[in-house]
Amino acid sequence: MKILITAGPTREPLDPVRYLSNRSSGKMGYALAAAAAARGHSVTLVSGPVALPPPKDVQVVRVVTAVDMLAAVKLHLATCDALIMAAAVADWRPVRVAKRKMKKGSEQRMLLELKRTPDILKTIAPLKGKKLFIGFAAETHNVRAEAKRKLREKRLDLIVANDVTAPGAGFEVETNRVTIFDAHSEEQLPLMPKREVAEHILDRLEAKCEA
Ligand code: CTP
């Protein structure tokens, strides 16, 4: 299969020295890319800024903002059979990006006005056709309900949900504890290394592809 994977955070600039972002390390998306390439799939990895080496036999496309990531996903979507959106796309970006460093002067407070970034999965949903789309849901509460809502609203074939507050799961760690949902079932996996989580996700993807 030709698999397009996104990984890492996006960064939304505020001025030349500052940005808004999140705690994503990119480890889950990079583990997926490495595991898929090792299985012989052709893998393109659209990566936000992370401190990880490029996985072997993977074409890496580097992006910074959510808008950049959307453009890169659109560019590579036409030739892929499956998309795995493991990236933690920032939901908000500053309305104004200062050309020069913002100086604090004598202010004790400042208000930052933000606007929505594009929802990549919702934007490309009309281009889905027969491609398989897998999303992630990083939640702190109502994990099951939120995962099922996102599965439906983002037209996903599978969603991988995790409670990022659970021990050993979520950001900056080597392990994850996830539940994989499709429209009819849910499969709860025990705590395991992200590479093993990646293998499970790919097993499910390959099974859907053959179905
Ligand atoms: N996602 C996306 N574009 C965005 C935000 C998220 O394509 N602007 C994708 C993520 O890559 C992930 C899925 O949508 O696969 C769910 O992301 P998540 O951050 O959990 O959810 P949100 O859509 O941001 O919803 P909420 O703010 O309600 O949690």
JSON list of C-alpha atoms and ligand atoms in Angstrom, two decimals:
[
{"chain": "A", "resi": 1, "resn": "MET", "atom": "CA", "xyz": [0.00, 0.00, 0.00]},
{"chain": "A", "resi": 2, "resn": "LYS", "atom": "CA", "xyz": [0.94, 3.63, -0.35]},
{"chain": "A", "resi": 3, "resn": "ILE", "atom": "CA", "xyz": [0.46, 5.12, 3.12]},
{"chain": "A", "resi": 4, "resn": "LEU", "atom": "CA", "xyz": [0.51, 8.80, 4.02]},
{"chain": "A", "resi": 5, "resn": "ILE", "atom": "CA", "xyz": [1.21, 9.46, 7.71]},
{"chain": "A", "resi": 6, "resn": "THR", "atom": "CA", "xyz": [1.29, 12.74, 9.63]},
{"chain": "A", "resi": 7, "resn": "ALA", "atom": "CA", "xyz": [3.20, 13.15, 12.87]},
{"chain": "A", "resi": 8, "resn": "GLY", "atom": "CA", "xyz": [4.23, 15.63, 15.51]},
{"chain": "A", "resi": 9, "resn": "PRO", "atom": "CA", "xyz": [2.79, 18.99, 16.49]},
{"chain": "A", "resi": 10, "resn": "THR", "atom": "CA", "xyz": [2.28, 22.03, 14.32]},
{"chain": "A", "resi": 11, "resn": "ARG", "atom": "CA", "xyz": [3.68, 25.42, 15.31]},
{"chain": "A", "resi": 12, "resn": "GLU", "atom": "CA", "xyz": [1.66, 28.58, 14.85]},
{"chain": "A", "resi": 13, "resn": "PRO", "atom": "CA", "xyz": [3.91, 31.66, 14.86]},
{"chain": "A", "resi": 14, "resn": "LEU", "atom": "CA", "xyz": [3.20, 34.74, 16.94]},
{"chain": "A", "resi": 15, "resn": "ASP", "atom": "CA", "xyz": [6.28, 36.75, 15.98]},
{"chain": "A", "resi": 16, "resn": "PRO", "atom": "CA", "xyz": [9.77, 35.86, 14.68]},
{"chain": "A", "resi": 17, "resn": "VAL", "atom": "CA", "xyz": [10.77, 34.29, 18.02]},
{"chain": "A", "resi": 18, "resn": "ARG", "atom": "CA", "xyz": [7.56, 32.80, 19.46]},
{"chain": "A", "resi": 19, "resn": "TYR", "atom": "CA", "xyz": [4.89, 30.26, 18.55]},
{"chain": "A", "resi": 20, "resn": "LEU", "atom": "CA", "xyz": [1.88, 28.33, 19.91]},
{"chain": "A", "resi": 21, "resn": "SER", "atom": "CA", "xyz": [2.18, 24.56, 19.87]},
{"chain": "A", "resi": 22, "resn": "ASN", "atom": "CA", "xyz": [1.53, 21.44, 21.97]},
{"chain": "A", "resi": 23, "resn": "ARG", "atom": "CA", "xyz": [3.38, 18.61, 23.69]},
{"chain": "A", "resi": 24, "resn": "SER", "atom": "CA", "xyz": [3.37, 16.10, 20.82]},
{"chain": "A", "resi": 25, "resn": "SER", "atom": "CA", "xyz": [6.81, 14.47, 20.38]},
{"chain": "A", "resi": 26, "resn": "GLY", "atom": "CA", "xyz": [5.96, 12.76, 17.08]},
{"chain": "A", "resi": 27, "resn": "LYS", "atom": "CA", "xyz": [6.91, 9.32, 18.48]},
{"chain": "A", "resi": 28, "resn": "MET", "atom": "CA", "xyz": [3.61, 7.60, 17.63]},
{"chain": "A", "resi": 29, "resn": "GLY", "atom": "CA", "xyz": [3.58, 8.82, 14.02]},
{"chain": "A", "resi": 30, "resn": "TYR", "atom": "CA", "xyz": [7.27, 8.00, 13.50]},
{"chain": "A", "resi": 31, "resn": "ALA", "atom": "CA", "xyz": [6.74, 4.50, 14.97]},
{"chain": "A", "resi": 32, "resn": "LEU", "atom": "CA", "xyz": [3.87, 4.00, 12.50]},
{"chain": "A", "resi": 33, "resn": "ALA", "atom": "CA", "xyz": [6.03, 5.17, 9.58]},
{"chain": "A", "resi": 34, "resn": "ALA", "atom": "CA", "xyz": [8.94, 2.90, 10.57]},
{"chain": "A", "resi": 35, "resn": "ALA", "atom": "CA", "xyz": [6.66, -0.12, 11.08]},
{"chain": "A", "resi": 36, "resn": "ALA", "atom": "CA", "xyz": [4.79, 0.44, 7.79]},
{"chain": "A", "resi": 37, "resn": "ALA", "atom": "CA", "xyz": [8.05, 0.81, 5.81]},
{"chain": "A", "resi": 38, "resn": "ALA", "atom": "CA", "xyz": [9.44, -2.36, 7.46]},
{"chain": "A", "resi": 39, "resn": "ARG", "atom": "CA", "xyz": [6.32, -4.22, 6.19]},
{"chain": "A", "resi": 40, "resn": "GLY", "atom": "CA", "xyz": [7.15, -3.12, 2.65]},
{"chain": "A", "resi": 41, "resn": "HIS", "atom": "CA", "xyz": [4.57, -0.35, 2.30]},
{"chain": "A", "resi": 42, "resn": "SER", "atom": "CA", "xyz": [5.55, 2.84, 0.49]},
{"chain": "A", "resi": 43, "resn": "VAL", "atom": "CA", "xyz": [5.43, 5.55, 3.17]},
{"chain": "A", "resi": 44, "resn": "THR", "atom": "CA", "xyz": [5.32, 9.34, 3.03]},
{"chain": "A", "resi": 45, "resn": "LEU", "atom": "CA", "xyz": [5.59, 11.03, 6.43]},
{"chain": "A", "resi": 46, "resn": "VAL", "atom": "CA", "xyz": [4.41, 14.63, 6.75]},
{"chain": "A", "resi": 47, "resn": "SER", "atom": "CA", "xyz": [6.11, 15.77, 9.93]},
{"chain": "A", "resi": 48, "resn": "GLY", "atom": "CA", "xyz": [5.75, 18.82, 12.11]},
{"chain": "A", "resi": 49, "resn": "PRO", "atom": "CA", "xyz": [8.85, 20.02, 13.99]},
{"chain": "A", "resi": 50, "resn": "VAL", "atom": "CA", "xyz": [10.18, 17.12, 16.10]},
{"chain": "A", "resi": 51, "resn": "ALA", "atom": "CA", "xyz": [13.56, 15.98, 17.44]},
{"chain": "A", "resi": 52, "resn": "LEU", "atom": "CA", "xyz": [13.48, 12.49, 15.86]},
{"chain": "A", "resi": 53, "resn": "PRO", "atom": "CA", "xyz": [15.68, 10.98, 13.14]},
{"chain": "A", "resi": 54, "resn": "PRO", "atom": "CA", "xyz": [13.92, 10.17, 9.84]},
{"chain": "A", "resi": 55, "resn": "PRO", "atom": "CA", "xyz": [12.73, 6.53, 9.79]},
{"chain": "A", "resi": 56, "resn": "LYS", "atom": "CA", "xyz": [14.47, 4.15, 7.35]},
{"chain": "A", "resi": 57, "resn": "ASP", "atom": "CA", "xyz": [12.99, 3.91, 3.83]},
{"chain": "A", "resi": 58, "resn": "VAL", "atom": "CA", "xyz": [10.45, 6.69, 4.46]},
{"chain": "A", "resi": 59, "resn": "GLN", "atom": "CA", "xyz": [10.00, 9.88, 2.42]},
{"chain": "A", "resi": 60, "resn": "VAL", "atom": "CA", "xyz": [9.82, 12.71, 4.98]},
{"chain": "A", "resi": 61, "resn": "VAL", "atom": "CA", "xyz": [8.11, 16.02, 4.15]},
{"chain": "A", "resi": 62, "resn": "ARG", "atom": "CA", "xyz": [8.75, 18.68, 6.80]},
{"chain": "A", "resi": 63, "resn": "VAL", "atom": "CA", "xyz": [6.12, 21.28, 7.64]},
{"chain": "A", "resi": 64, "resn": "VAL", "atom": "CA", "xyz": [5.62, 23.86, 10.38]},
{"chain": "A", "resi": 65, "resn": "THR", "atom": "CA", "xyz": [2.05, 25.20, 10.54]},
{"chain": "A", "resi": 66, "resn": "ALA", "atom": "CA", "xyz": [-1.38, 23.56, 10.23]},
{"chain": "A", "resi": 67, "resn": "VAL", "atom": "CA", "xyz": [-1.86, 25.39, 6.91]},
{"chain": "A", "resi": 68, "resn": "ASP", "atom": "CA", "xyz": [1.45, 23.92, 5.63]},
{"chain": "A", "resi": 69, "resn": "MET", "atom": "CA", "xyz": [0.41, 20.46, 6.83]},
{"chain": "A", "resi": 70, "resn": "LEU", "atom": "CA", "xyz": [-2.93, 20.70, 5.01]},
{"chain": "A", "resi": 71, "resn": "ALA", "atom": "CA", "xyz": [-1.14, 21.71, 1.78]},
{"chain": "A", "resi": 72, "resn": "ALA", "atom": "CA", "xyz": [1.32, 18.78, 2.07]},
{"chain": "A", "resi": 73, "resn": "VAL", "atom": "CA", "xyz": [-1.47, 16.29, 2.83]},
{"chain": "A", "resi": 74, "resn": "LYS", "atom": "CA", "xyz": [-3.50, 17.53, -0.17]},
{"chain": "A", "resi": 75, "resn": "LEU", "atom": "CA", "xyz": [-0.44, 17.23, -2.41]},
{"chain": "A", "resi": 76, "resn": "HIS", "atom": "CA", "xyz": [0.27, 13.60, -1.46]},
{"chain": "A", "resi": 77, "resn": "LEU", "atom": "CA", "xyz": [-3.29, 12.39, -0.93]},
{"chain": "A", "resi": 78, "resn": "ALA", "atom": "CA", "xyz": [-4.12, 11.64, -4.57]},
{"chain": "A", "resi": 79, "resn": "THR", "atom": "CA", "xyz": [-1.50, 8.89, -4.81]},
{"chain": "A", "resi": 80, "resn": "CYS", "atom": "CA", "xyz": [-2.09, 7.20, -1.45]},
{"chain": "A", "resi": 81, "resn": "ASP", "atom": "CA", "xyz": [-4.32, 4.27, -0.46]},
{"chain": "A", "resi": 82, "resn": "ALA", "atom": "CA", "xyz": [-4.48, 5.16, 3.23]},
{"chain": "A", "resi": 83, "resn": "LEU", "atom": "CA", "xyz": [-3.97, 8.18, 5.44]},
{"chain": "A", "resi": 84, "resn": "ILE", "atom": "CA", "xyz": [-3.03, 8.00, 9.13]},
{"chain": "A", "resi": 85, "resn": "MET", "atom": "CA", "xyz": [-3.41, 11.38, 10.86]},
{"chain": "A", "resi": 86, "resn": "ALA", "atom": "CA", "xyz": [-1.25, 10.93, 13.97]},
{"chain": "A", "resi": 87, "resn": "ALA", "atom": "CA", "xyz": [-0.26, 14.61, 14.04]},
{"chain": "A", "resi": 88, "resn": "ALA", "atom": "CA", "xyz": [-1.41, 16.84, 16.89]},
{"chain": "A", "resi": 89, "resn": "VAL", "atom": "CA", "xyz": [-2.54, 19.71, 14.69]},
{"chain": "A", "resi": 90, "resn": "ALA", "atom": "CA", "xyz": [-2.87, 23.02, 16.58]},
{"chain": "A", "resi": 91, "resn": "ASP", "atom": "CA", "xyz": [-6.51, 24.10, 16.64]},
{"chain": "A", "resi": 92, "resn": "TRP", "atom": "CA", "xyz": [-5.81, 27.84, 16.93]},
{"chain": "A", "resi": 93, "resn": "ARG", "atom": "CA", "xyz": [-3.41, 30.33, 15.40]},
{"chain": "A", "resi": 94, "resn": "PRO", "atom": "CA", "xyz": [-2.78, 33.99, 16.15]},
{"chain": "A", "resi": 95, "resn": "VAL", "atom": "CA", "xyz": [-4.94, 36.37, 14.09]},
{"chain": "A", "resi": 96, "resn": "ARG", "atom": "CA", "xyz": [-1.93, 38.67, 13.67]},
{"chain": "A", "resi": 97, "resn": "VAL", "atom": "CA", "xyz": [1.66, 37.50, 13.20]},
{"chain": "A", "resi": 98, "resn": "ALA", "atom": "CA", "xyz": [4.04, 40.31, 14.11]},
{"chain": "A", "resi": 99, "resn": "LYS", "atom": "CA", "xyz": [6.90, 40.89, 11.64]},
{"chain": "A", "resi": 100, "resn": "ARG", "atom": "CA", "xyz": [9.15, 42.12, 14.45]},
{"chain": "A", "resi": 101, "resn": "LYS", "atom": "CA", "xyz": [9.63, 40.75, 17.97]},
{"chain": "A", "resi": 102, "resn": "MET", "atom": "CA", "xyz": [6.74, 41.82, 20.20]},
{"chain": "A", "resi": 103, "resn": "LYS", "atom": "CA", "xyz": [8.10, 43.99, 23.00]},
{"chain": "A", "resi": 104, "resn": "LYS", "atom": "CA", "xyz": [6.44, 43.83, 26.40]},
{"chain": "A", "resi": 105, "resn": "GLY", "atom": "CA", "xyz": [7.08, 47.49, 27.27]},
{"chain": "A", "resi": 106, "resn": "SER", "atom": "CA", "xyz": [5.33, 48.36, 30.53]},
{"chain": "A", "resi": 107, "resn": "GLU", "atom": "CA", "xyz": [2.25, 46.10, 29.97]},
{"chain": "A", "resi": 108, "resn": "GLN", "atom": "CA", "xyz": [1.29, 43.70, 32.80]},
{"chain": "A", "resi": 109, "resn": "ARG", "atom": "CA", "xyz": [-1.27, 41.78, 30.69]},
{"chain": "A", "resi": 110, "resn": "MET", "atom": "CA", "xyz": [-1.82, 41.05, 27.07]},
{"chain": "A", "resi": 111, "resn": "LEU", "atom": "CA", "xyz": [-4.72, 39.59, 25.11]},
{"chain": "A", "resi": 112, "resn": "LEU", "atom": "CA", "xyz": [-3.97, 37.27, 22.26]},
{"chain": "A", "resi": 113, "resn": "GLU", "atom": "CA", "xyz": [-6.62, 36.96, 19.56]},
{"chain": "A", "resi": 114, "resn": "LEU", "atom": "CA", "xyz": [-6.72, 33.52, 17.92]},
{"chain": "A", "resi": 115, "resn": "LYS", "atom": "CA", "xyz": [-8.57, 32.05, 14.95]},
{"chain": "A", "resi": 116, "resn": "ARG", "atom": "CA", "xyz": [-9.23, 28.45, 13.98]},
{"chain": "A", "resi": 117, "resn": "THR", "atom": "CA", "xyz": [-6.74, 26.53, 11.87]},
{"chain": "A", "resi": 118, "resn": "PRO", "atom": "CA", "xyz": [-8.21, 24.33, 9.11]},
{"chain": "A", "resi": 119, "resn": "ASP", "atom": "CA", "xyz": [-9.43, 20.91, 10.24]},
{"chain": "A", "resi": 120, "resn": "ILE", "atom": "CA", "xyz": [-7.33, 18.80, 7.89]},
{"chain": "A", "resi": 121, "resn": "LEU", "atom": "CA", "xyz": [-9.48, 15.65, 8.05]},
{"chain": "A", "resi": 122, "resn": "LYS", "atom": "CA", "xyz": [-12.73, 17.57, 7.54]},
{"chain": "A", "resi": 123, "resn": "THR", "atom": "CA", "xyz": [-11.24, 19.59, 4.66]},
{"chain": "A", "resi": 124, "resn": "ILE", "atom": "CA", "xyz": [-10.11, 16.50, 2.74]},
{"chain": "A", "resi": 125, "resn": "ALA", "atom": "CA", "xyz": [-13.16, 14.32, 3.58]},
{"chain": "A", "resi": 126, "resn": "PRO", "atom": "CA", "xyz": [-14.73, 15.00, 0.14]},
{"chain": "A", "resi": 127, "resn": "LEU", "atom": "CA", "xyz": [-11.59, 13.54, -1.50]},
{"chain": "A", "resi": 128, "resn": "LYS", "atom": "CA", "xyz": [-11.78, 10.29, 0.48]},
{"chain": "A", "resi": 129, "resn": "GLY", "atom": "CA", "xyz": [-13.21, 7.99, -2.20]},
{"chain": "A", "resi": 130, "resn": "LYS", "atom": "CA", "xyz": [-12.09, 4.42, -1.43]},
{"chain": "A", "resi": 131, "resn": "LYS", "atom": "CA", "xyz": [-9.07, 5.50, 0.61]},
{"chain": "A", "resi": 132, "resn": "LEU", "atom": "CA", "xyz": [-8.85, 4.39, 4.23]},
{"chain": "A", "resi": 133, "resn": "PHE", "atom": "CA", "xyz": [-8.60, 7.19, 6.79]},
{"chain": "A", "resi": 134, "resn": "ILE", "atom": "CA", "xyz": [-7.34, 6.62, 10.35]},
{"chain": "A", "resi": 135, "resn": "GLY", "atom": "CA", "xyz": [-7.43, 9.35, 12.98]},
{"chain": "A", "resi": 136, "resn": "PHE", "atom": "CA", "xyz": [-6.26, 9.72, 16.55]},
{"chain": "A", "resi": 137, "resn": "ALA", "atom": "CA", "xyz": [-8.11, 11.19, 19.50]},
{"chain": "A", "resi": 138, "resn": "ALA", "atom": "CA", "xyz": [-6.02, 12.50, 22.37]},
{"chain": "A", "resi": 139, "resn": "GLU", "atom": "CA", "xyz": [-8.40, 13.12, 25.24]},
{"chain": "A", "resi": 140, "resn": "THR", "atom": "CA", "xyz": [-8.33, 13.95, 28.94]},
{"chain": "A", "resi": 141, "resn": "HIS", "atom": "CA", "xyz": [-12.01, 13.02, 29.59]},
{"chain": "A", "resi": 142, "resn": "ASN", "atom": "CA", "xyz": [-15.05, 11.38, 27.91]},
{"chain": "A", "resi": 143, "resn": "VAL", "atom": "CA", "xyz": [-12.57, 9.39, 25.81]},
{"chain": "A", "resi": 144, "resn": "ARG", "atom": "CA", "xyz": [-15.07, 6.90, 24.38]},
{"chain": "A", "resi": 145, "resn": "ALA", "atom": "CA", "xyz": [-17.79, 9.43, 23.49]},
{"chain": "A", "resi": 146, "resn": "GLU", "atom": "CA", "xyz": [-15.30, 11.87, 21.97]},
{"chain": "A", "resi": 147, "resn": "ALA", "atom": "CA", "xyz": [-13.59, 9.14, 19.94]},
{"chain": "A", "resi": 148, "resn": "LYS", "atom": "CA", "xyz": [-16.92, 7.97, 18.52]},
{"chain": "A", "resi": 149, "resn": "ARG", "atom": "CA", "xyz": [-17.95, 11.54, 17.69]},
{"chain": "A", "resi": 150, "resn": "LYS", "atom": "CA", "xyz": [-14.67, 12.18, 15.83]},
{"chain": "A", "resi": 151, "resn": "LEU", "atom": "CA", "xyz": [-14.91, 8.83, 14.00]},
{"chain": "A", "resi": 152, "resn": "ARG", "atom": "CA", "xyz": [-18.31, 9.91, 12.65]},
{"chain": "A", "resi": 153, "resn": "GLU", "atom": "CA", "xyz": [-17.71, 13.62, 12.04]},
{"chain": "A", "resi": 154, "resn": "LYS", "atom": "CA", "xyz": [-14.31, 13.14, 10.36]},
{"chain": "A", "resi": 155, "resn": "ARG", "atom": "CA", "xyz": [-15.53, 10.20, 8.22]},
{"chain": "A", "resi": 156, "resn": "LEU", "atom": "CA", "xyz": [-12.84, 7.86, 9.59]},
{"chain": "A", "resi": 157, "resn": "ASP", "atom": "CA", "xyz": [-12.54, 4.10, 9.10]},
{"chain": "A", "resi": 158, "resn": "LEU", "atom": "CA", "xyz": [-10.70, 3.72, 12.41]},
{"chain": "A", "resi": 159, "resn": "ILE", "atom": "CA", "xyz": [-9.88, 6.00, 15.31]},
{"chain": "A", "resi": 160, "resn": "VAL", "atom": "CA", "xyz": [-7.16, 5.37, 17.87]},
{"chain": "A", "resi": 161, "resn": "ALA", "atom": "CA", "xyz": [-8.11, 6.93, 21.17]},
{"chain": "A", "resi": 162, "resn": "ASN", "atom": "CA", "xyz": [-6.01, 7.49, 24.23]},
{"chain": "A", "resi": 163, "resn": "ASP", "atom": "CA", "xyz": [-6.40, 9.17, 27.59]},
{"chain": "A", "resi": 164, "resn": "VAL", "atom": "CA", "xyz": [-3.29, 11.33, 27.67]},
{"chain": "A", "resi": 165, "resn": "THR", "atom": "CA", "xyz": [-3.50, 11.68, 31.46]},
{"chain": "A", "resi": 166, "resn": "ALA", "atom": "CA", "xyz": [-3.20, 7.88, 32.04]},
{"chain": "A", "resi": 167, "resn": "PRO", "atom": "CA", "xyz": [0.20, 6.64, 33.33]},
{"chain": "A", "resi": 168, "resn": "GLY", "atom": "CA", "xyz": [2.49, 5.56, 30.48]},
{"chain": "A", "resi": 169, "resn": "ALA", "atom": "CA", "xyz": [0.19, 6.99, 27.79]},
{"chain": "A", "resi": 170, "resn": "GLY", "atom": "CA", "xyz": [0.21, 10.14, 25.71]},
{"chain": "A", "resi": 171, "resn": "PHE", "atom": "CA", "xyz": [2.94, 12.71, 25.21]},
{"chain": "A", "resi": 172, "resn": "GLU", "atom": "CA", "xyz": [6.74, 12.34, 25.32]},
{"chain": "A", "resi": 173, "resn": "VAL", "atom": "CA", "xyz": [6.69, 8.69, 26.47]},
{"chain": "A", "resi": 174, "resn": "GLU", "atom": "CA", "xyz": [7.75, 5.49, 24.70]},
{"chain": "A", "resi": 175, "resn": "THR", "atom": "CA", "xyz": [4.53, 3.63, 25.52]},
{"chain": "A", "resi": 176, "resn": "ASN", "atom": "CA", "xyz": [0.82, 4.10, 24.92]},
{"chain": "A", "resi": 177, "resn": "ARG", "atom": "CA", "xyz": [-2.47, 2.57, 26.06]},
{"chain": "A", "resi": 178, "resn": "VAL", "atom": "CA", "xyz": [-5.06, 2.94, 23.31]},
{"chain": "A", "resi": 179, "resn": "THR", "atom": "CA", "xyz": [-8.50, 1.80, 22.26]},
{"chain": "A", "resi": 180, "resn": "ILE", "atom": "CA", "xyz": [-9.15, 1.33, 18.53]},
{"chain": "A", "resi": 181, "resn": "PHE", "atom": "CA", "xyz": [-12.72, 2.06, 17.38]},
{"chain": "A", "resi": 182, "resn": "ASP", "atom": "CA", "xyz": [-14.44, 1.47, 14.10]},
{"chain": "A", "resi": 183, "resn": "ALA", "atom": "CA", "xyz": [-18.16, 2.01, 13.42]},
{"chain": "A", "resi": 184, "resn": "HIS", "atom": "CA", "xyz": [-19.08, -1.37, 14.93]},
{"chain": "A", "resi": 185, "resn": "SER", "atom": "CA", "xyz": [-16.42, -2.37, 17.45]},
{"chain": "A", "resi": 186, "resn": "GLU", "atom": "CA", "xyz": [-13.89, -1.25, 20.00]},
{"chain": "A", "resi": 187, "resn": "GLU", "atom": "CA", "xyz": [-10.62, -3.00, 20.87]},
{"chain": "A", "resi": 188, "resn": "GLN", "atom": "CA", "xyz": [-8.87, -2.00, 24.08]},
{"chain": "A", "resi": 189, "resn": "LEU", "atom": "CA", "xyz": [-5.13, -2.70, 24.01]},
{"chain": "A", "resi": 190, "resn": "PRO", "atom": "CA", "xyz": [-2.92, -2.97, 27.12]},
{"chain": "A", "resi": 191, "resn": "LEU", "atom": "CA", "xyz": [-0.02, -0.59, 27.84]},
{"chain": "A", "resi": 192, "resn": "MET", "atom": "CA", "xyz": [2.70, -1.35, 25.28]},
{"chain": "A", "resi": 193, "resn": "PRO", "atom": "CA", "xyz": [5.59, 0.30, 23.40]},
{"chain": "A", "resi": 194, "resn": "LYS", "atom": "CA", "xyz": [4.46, 2.72, 20.66]},
{"chain": "A", "resi": 195, "resn": "ARG", "atom": "CA", "xyz": [6.06, 0.46, 18.04]},
{"chain": "A", "resi": 196, "resn": "GLU", "atom": "CA", "xyz": [3.75, -2.39, 19.14]},
{"chain": "A", "resi": 197, "resn": "VAL", "atom": "CA", "xyz": [0.74, -0.05, 19.08]},
{"chain": "A", "resi": 198, "resn": "ALA", "atom": "CA", "xyz": [1.80, 0.84, 15.52]},
{"chain": "A", "resi": 199, "resn": "GLU", "atom": "CA", "xyz": [1.89, -2.87, 14.53]},
{"chain": "A", "resi": 200, "resn": "HIS", "atom": "CA", "xyz": [-1.67, -3.35, 15.87]},
{"chain": "A", "resi": 201, "resn": "ILE", "atom": "CA", "xyz": [-2.93, -0.31, 13.95]},
{"chain": "A", "resi": 202, "resn": "LEU", "atom": "CA", "xyz": [-1.29, -1.58, 10.74]},
{"chain": "A", "resi": 203, "resn": "ASP", "atom": "CA", "xyz": [-2.82, -5.06, 11.25]},
{"chain": "A", "resi": 204, "resn": "ARG", "atom": "CA", "xyz": [-6.25, -3.41, 11.46]},
{"chain": "A", "resi": 205, "resn": "LEU", "atom": "CA", "xyz": [-5.53, -1.19, 8.43]},
{"chain": "A", "resi": 206, "resn": "GLU", "atom": "CA", "xyz": [-4.38, -4.14, 6.31]},
{"chain": "A", "resi": 207, "resn": "ALA", "atom": "CA", "xyz": [-7.43, -6.17, 7.35]},
{"chain": "A", "resi": 208, "resn": "LYS", "atom": "CA", "xyz": [-9.75, -3.30, 6.29]},
{"chain": "A", "resi": 209, "resn": "CYS", "atom": "CA", "xyz": [-7.89, -2.98, 3.00]},
{"chain": "A", "resi": 210, "resn": "GLU", "atom": "CA", "xyz": [-8.38, -6.69, 2.23]},
{"chain": "A", "resi": 211, "resn": "ALA", "atom": "CA", "xyz": [-12.06, -6.65, 3.30]},
{"chain": "B", "resi": 1, "resn": "CTP", "atom": "N1", "xyz": [-7.03, 16.92, 13.16]},
{"chain": "B", "resi": 1, "resn": "CTP", "atom": "C1", "xyz": [-7.02, 17.50, 11.90]},
{"chain": "B", "resi": 1, "resn": "CTP", "atom": "N2", "xyz": [-7.01, 18.87, 11.79]},
{"chain": "B", "resi": 1, "resn": "CTP", "atom": "C2", "xyz": [-7.06, 19.65, 12.90]},
{"chain": "B", "resi": 1, "resn": "CTP", "atom": "C3", "xyz": [-7.12, 19.06, 14.19]},
{"chain": "B", "resi": 1, "resn": "CTP", "atom": "C4", "xyz": [-7.10, 17.68, 14.29]},
{"chain": "B", "resi": 1, "resn": "CTP", "atom": "O1", "xyz": [-7.00, 16.79, 10.90]},
{"chain": "B", "resi": 1, "resn": "CTP", "atom": "N3", "xyz": [-7.06, 20.98, 12.76]},
{"chain": "B", "resi": 1, "resn": "CTP", "atom": "C5", "xyz": [-7.00, 15.44, 13.25]},
{"chain": "B", "resi": 1, "resn": "CTP", "atom": "C6", "xyz": [-5.90, 14.88, 14.15]},
{"chain": "B", "resi": 1, "resn": "CTP", "atom": "O2", "xyz": [-4.72, 14.61, 13.43]},
{"chain": "B", "resi": 1, "resn": "CTP", "atom": "C7", "xyz": [-6.55, 13.60, 14.68]},
{"chain": "B", "resi": 1, "resn": "CTP", "atom": "C8", "xyz": [-8.04, 13.93, 14.73]},
{"chain": "B", "resi": 1, "resn": "CTP", "atom": "O3", "xyz": [-8.22, 15.03, 13.83]},
{"chain": "B", "resi": 1, "resn": "CTP", "atom": "O4", "xyz": [-6.36, 12.50, 13.82]},
{"chain": "B", "resi": 1, "resn": "CTP", "atom": "C9", "xyz": [-8.54, 14.31, 16.09]},
{"chain": "B", "resi": 1, "resn": "CTP", "atom": "O5", "xyz": [-7.72, 15.32, 16.63]},
{"chain": "B", "resi": 1, "resn": "CTP", "atom": "P1", "xyz": [-7.97, 15.91, 18.07]},
{"chain": "B", "resi": 1, "resn": "CTP", "atom": "O6", "xyz": [-6.97, 16.99, 18.34]},
{"chain": "B", "resi": 1, "resn": "CTP", "atom": "O7", "xyz": [-8.12, 14.78, 19.06]},
{"chain": "B", "resi": 1, "resn": "CTP", "atom": "O8", "xyz": [-9.44, 16.53, 17.91]},
{"chain": "B", "resi": 1, "resn": "CTP", "atom": "P2", "xyz": [-10.01, 17.90, 17.39]},
{"chain": "B", "resi": 1, "resn": "CTP", "atom": "O9", "xyz": [-10.55, 17.70, 16.02]},
{"chain": "B", "resi": 1, "resn": "CTP", "atom": "O10", "xyz": [-9.00, 18.99, 17.58]},
{"chain": "B", "resi": 1, "resn": "CTP", "atom": "O11", "xyz": [-11.28, 18.13, 18.35]},
{"chain": "B", "resi": 1, "resn": "CTP", "atom": "P3", "xyz": [-11.41, 18.69, 19.88]},
{"chain": "B", "resi": 1, "resn": "CTP", "atom": "O12", "xyz": [-10.85, 20.09, 19.86]},
{"chain": "B", "resi": 1, "resn": "CTP", "atom": "O13", "xyz": [-12.88, 18.65, 20.10]},
{"chain": "B", "resi": 1, "resn": "CTP", "atom": "O14", "xyz": [-10.67, 17.71, 20.76]}
]
